[in-house]
Amino acid sequence: MARMRVIWVVLLVVMCSSALSAQSLDGDWQGTLNGTRPLRLVVHIERADGATWKATLASIDQSPDWGATLPVDSVAVQGVNFKFAVAALRGTFDGTISPDSNSIVGTWVQGTNQTSLTLVRATPETAWKDPSRHSVLFVNVEPDVKLEVLDWGGPSTGNGRTLVLVPGLGNTAHIFDGLAPKLAARYRVLGVTRRGFGASSAPASGYGADRLGDDVLTVMQKLDISKPVVVGHSLGGEELSSIGSRYPERVAGLIYLEAGYTYAFNAPGIDPIPAPPPADAPLPPVIRAIMDGTQKYTKVPVPILAIYAVPQDPSPTADAARRAAIDAENRKGEAQAKAFADGLPTARVVRIPHANHYVFLSNEADVIRELDAFTAALK
């Protein structure tokens, strides 16, 4: 009899373990690291295939970009045990899945620090919401490829201008969460998250500059947006130049926010900005594909506003080597700004000193003033 009870206990454990492993972990999980400053984490988990899992990690209190995530390098699920590791943070999480599969209690280890962390399955009612007022929609740009589009609304009357915002490399449209609502007082404002990032699809291919430009054009077409002003930050400048060089009739103007560098305008004699990574550099596949897919644009025959943050200031604590590096970058940035102005007769170049690369964050009022003046002058 005792032996029968042992067999039934073992069988029950096996059955529960099997049921748990079959239970879906797909979705968003939320937890807070409690320290000197509480930090909210969102872990998105989904099936990579029938047998393995993949995940991303977002620290929403440490970035103005709510959509930006870090790839989780490894995920292991064995019965009730759940583990993941993020190499970029030197961090690991080791936890135990609850019997109802709605929480995972464990420990986050980062370097030499250990902190208890409980991840709770998010529901539509409990999910942490982006505080910026926008609607979210998804637009198919290719079969099985959809892009996240944020719509901050805006007036339907007035000059009828629509702004389409394109983020830089590694960011999502949520990087404009602070700027966009202010613009929506006078314009209809939308933001497009590039393929491979955030909630947009991450296909194996399609990361060349013109393909990325076509993605933005397809969003415009499917949402019936006629002749918008397209605003791009950083590497978003390549999408702007791709559109403006091939389909100038599709846009009213282009605004480059620290985006008019060599991936947006080919200036002979100026070193590429940023410098191309070595062929053997350990980059994520999407980043590598985008860097390899840049093109050389020389003609963009549409009205242009190009804003550069030059010269940028080094941090007060920067050492001599860092100061020298920033001085070199400032010289390259000034050379590129001059080449942009000289090579594109339709461009107005504005320099904002003592700003940083995220010029629309560091100098928001200056950017809005220049944007308003530019759009007001468009026909």
PDB file of N, CA, C and O in Angstrom, residues 17 19 75 101 105 117 131 140 159 207 214 233 253 320:
ATOM      1  N   SER A  17       4.367  18.291 -13.717  1.00  0.00           N
ATOM      2  CA  SER A  17       5.512  18.847 -14.439  1.00  0.00           C
ATOM      3  C   SER A  17       5.231  18.918 -15.923  1.00  0.00           C
ATOM      4  O   SER A  17       5.528  19.899 -16.581  1.00  0.00           O
ATOM      5  N   ALA A  19       2.236  19.040 -17.368  1.00  0.00           N
ATOM      6  CA  ALA A  19       1.216  20.057 -17.614  1.00  0.00           C
ATOM      7  C   ALA A  19       1.815  21.437 -17.556  1.00  0.00           C
ATOM      8  O   ALA A  19       1.481  22.329 -18.353  1.00  0.00           O
ATOM      9  N   VAL A  75      17.204  31.258 -22.868  1.00  0.00           N
ATOM     10  CA  VAL A  75      16.031  30.989 -22.028  1.00  0.00           C
ATOM     11  C   VAL A  75      15.957  29.487 -21.819  1.00  0.00           C
ATOM     12  O   VAL A  75      16.037  28.716 -22.786  1.00  0.00           O
ATOM     13  N   SER A 101       0.994  29.084 -13.013  1.00  0.00           N
ATOM     14  CA  SER A 101       1.762  29.646 -14.138  1.00  0.00           C
ATOM     15  C   SER A 101       1.518  31.129 -14.349  1.00  0.00           C
ATOM     16  O   SER A 101       1.672  31.644 -15.463  1.00  0.00           O
ATOM     17  N   VAL A 105       8.897  33.378  -9.270  1.00  0.00           N
ATOM     18  CA  VAL A 105       9.617  33.957  -8.134  1.00  0.00           C
ATOM     19  C   VAL A 105      11.075  33.513  -8.202  1.00  0.00           C
ATOM     20  O   VAL A 105      11.359  32.313  -8.326  1.00  0.00           O
ATOM     21  N   LEU A 117      13.392  39.000  -7.277  1.00  0.00           N
ATOM     22  CA  LEU A 117      12.547  39.522  -8.353  1.00  0.00           C
ATOM     23  C   LEU A 117      11.410  38.543  -8.593  1.00  0.00           C
ATOM     24  O   LEU A 117      11.630  37.344  -8.755  1.00  0.00           O
ATOM     25  N   PRO A 131       2.795  56.063 -20.793  1.00  0.00           N
ATOM     26  CA  PRO A 131       2.052  57.255 -20.380  1.00  0.00           C
ATOM     27  C   PRO A 131       1.743  58.227 -21.519  1.00  0.00           C
ATOM     28  O   PRO A 131       0.908  59.116 -21.358  1.00  0.00           O
ATOM     29  N   ASN A 140       0.710  45.947 -42.158  1.00  0.00           N
ATOM     30  CA  ASN A 140       1.467  44.949 -42.918  1.00  0.00           C
ATOM     31  C   ASN A 140       2.162  45.618 -44.094  1.00  0.00           C
ATOM     32  O   ASN A 140       1.514  46.267 -44.918  1.00  0.00           O
ATOM     33  N   ASN A 159      -3.525  73.636 -41.525  1.00  0.00           N
ATOM     34  CA  ASN A 159      -2.778  73.453 -42.770  1.00  0.00           C
ATOM     35  C   ASN A 159      -2.744  71.997 -43.226  1.00  0.00           C
ATOM     36  O   ASN A 159      -2.216  71.680 -44.284  1.00  0.00           O
ATOM     37  N   TYR A 207      16.566  44.483 -44.714  1.00  0.00           N
ATOM     38  CA  TYR A 207      17.121  45.561 -43.912  1.00  0.00           C
ATOM     39  C   TYR A 207      17.984  46.539 -44.713  1.00  0.00           C
ATOM     40  O   TYR A 207      18.659  47.389 -44.128  1.00  0.00           O
ATOM     41  N   ASP A 214      10.984  51.843 -48.227  1.00  0.00           N
ATOM     42  CA  ASP A 214       9.717  51.335 -48.764  1.00  0.00           C
ATOM     43  C   ASP A 214       8.733  50.992 -47.646  1.00  0.00           C
ATOM     44  O   ASP A 214       7.515  51.134 -47.822  1.00  0.00           O
ATOM     45  N   HIS A 233      15.372  60.596 -36.989  1.00  0.00           N
ATOM     46  CA  HIS A 233      16.486  60.798 -36.065  1.00  0.00           C
ATOM     47  C   HIS A 233      17.596  59.815 -36.385  1.00  0.00           C
ATOM     48  O   HIS A 233      17.343  58.646 -36.687  1.00  0.00           O
ATOM     49  N   GLY A 253       8.282  67.463 -47.352  1.00  0.00           N
ATOM     50  CA  GLY A 253       9.592  67.862 -46.880  1.00  0.00           C
ATOM     51  C   GLY A 253      10.178  66.800 -45.979  1.00  0.00           C
ATOM     52  O   GLY A 253       9.487  65.845 -45.571  1.00  0.00           O
ATOM     53  N   ALA A 320      41.042  63.046 -20.711  1.00  0.00           N
ATOM     54  CA  ALA A 320      41.644  63.685 -21.878  1.00  0.00           C
ATOM     55  C   ALA A 320      41.367  62.906 -23.157  1.00  0.00           C
ATOM     56  O   ALA A 320      41.101  63.496 -24.217  1.00  0.00           O
TER      57      ALA A 320
END
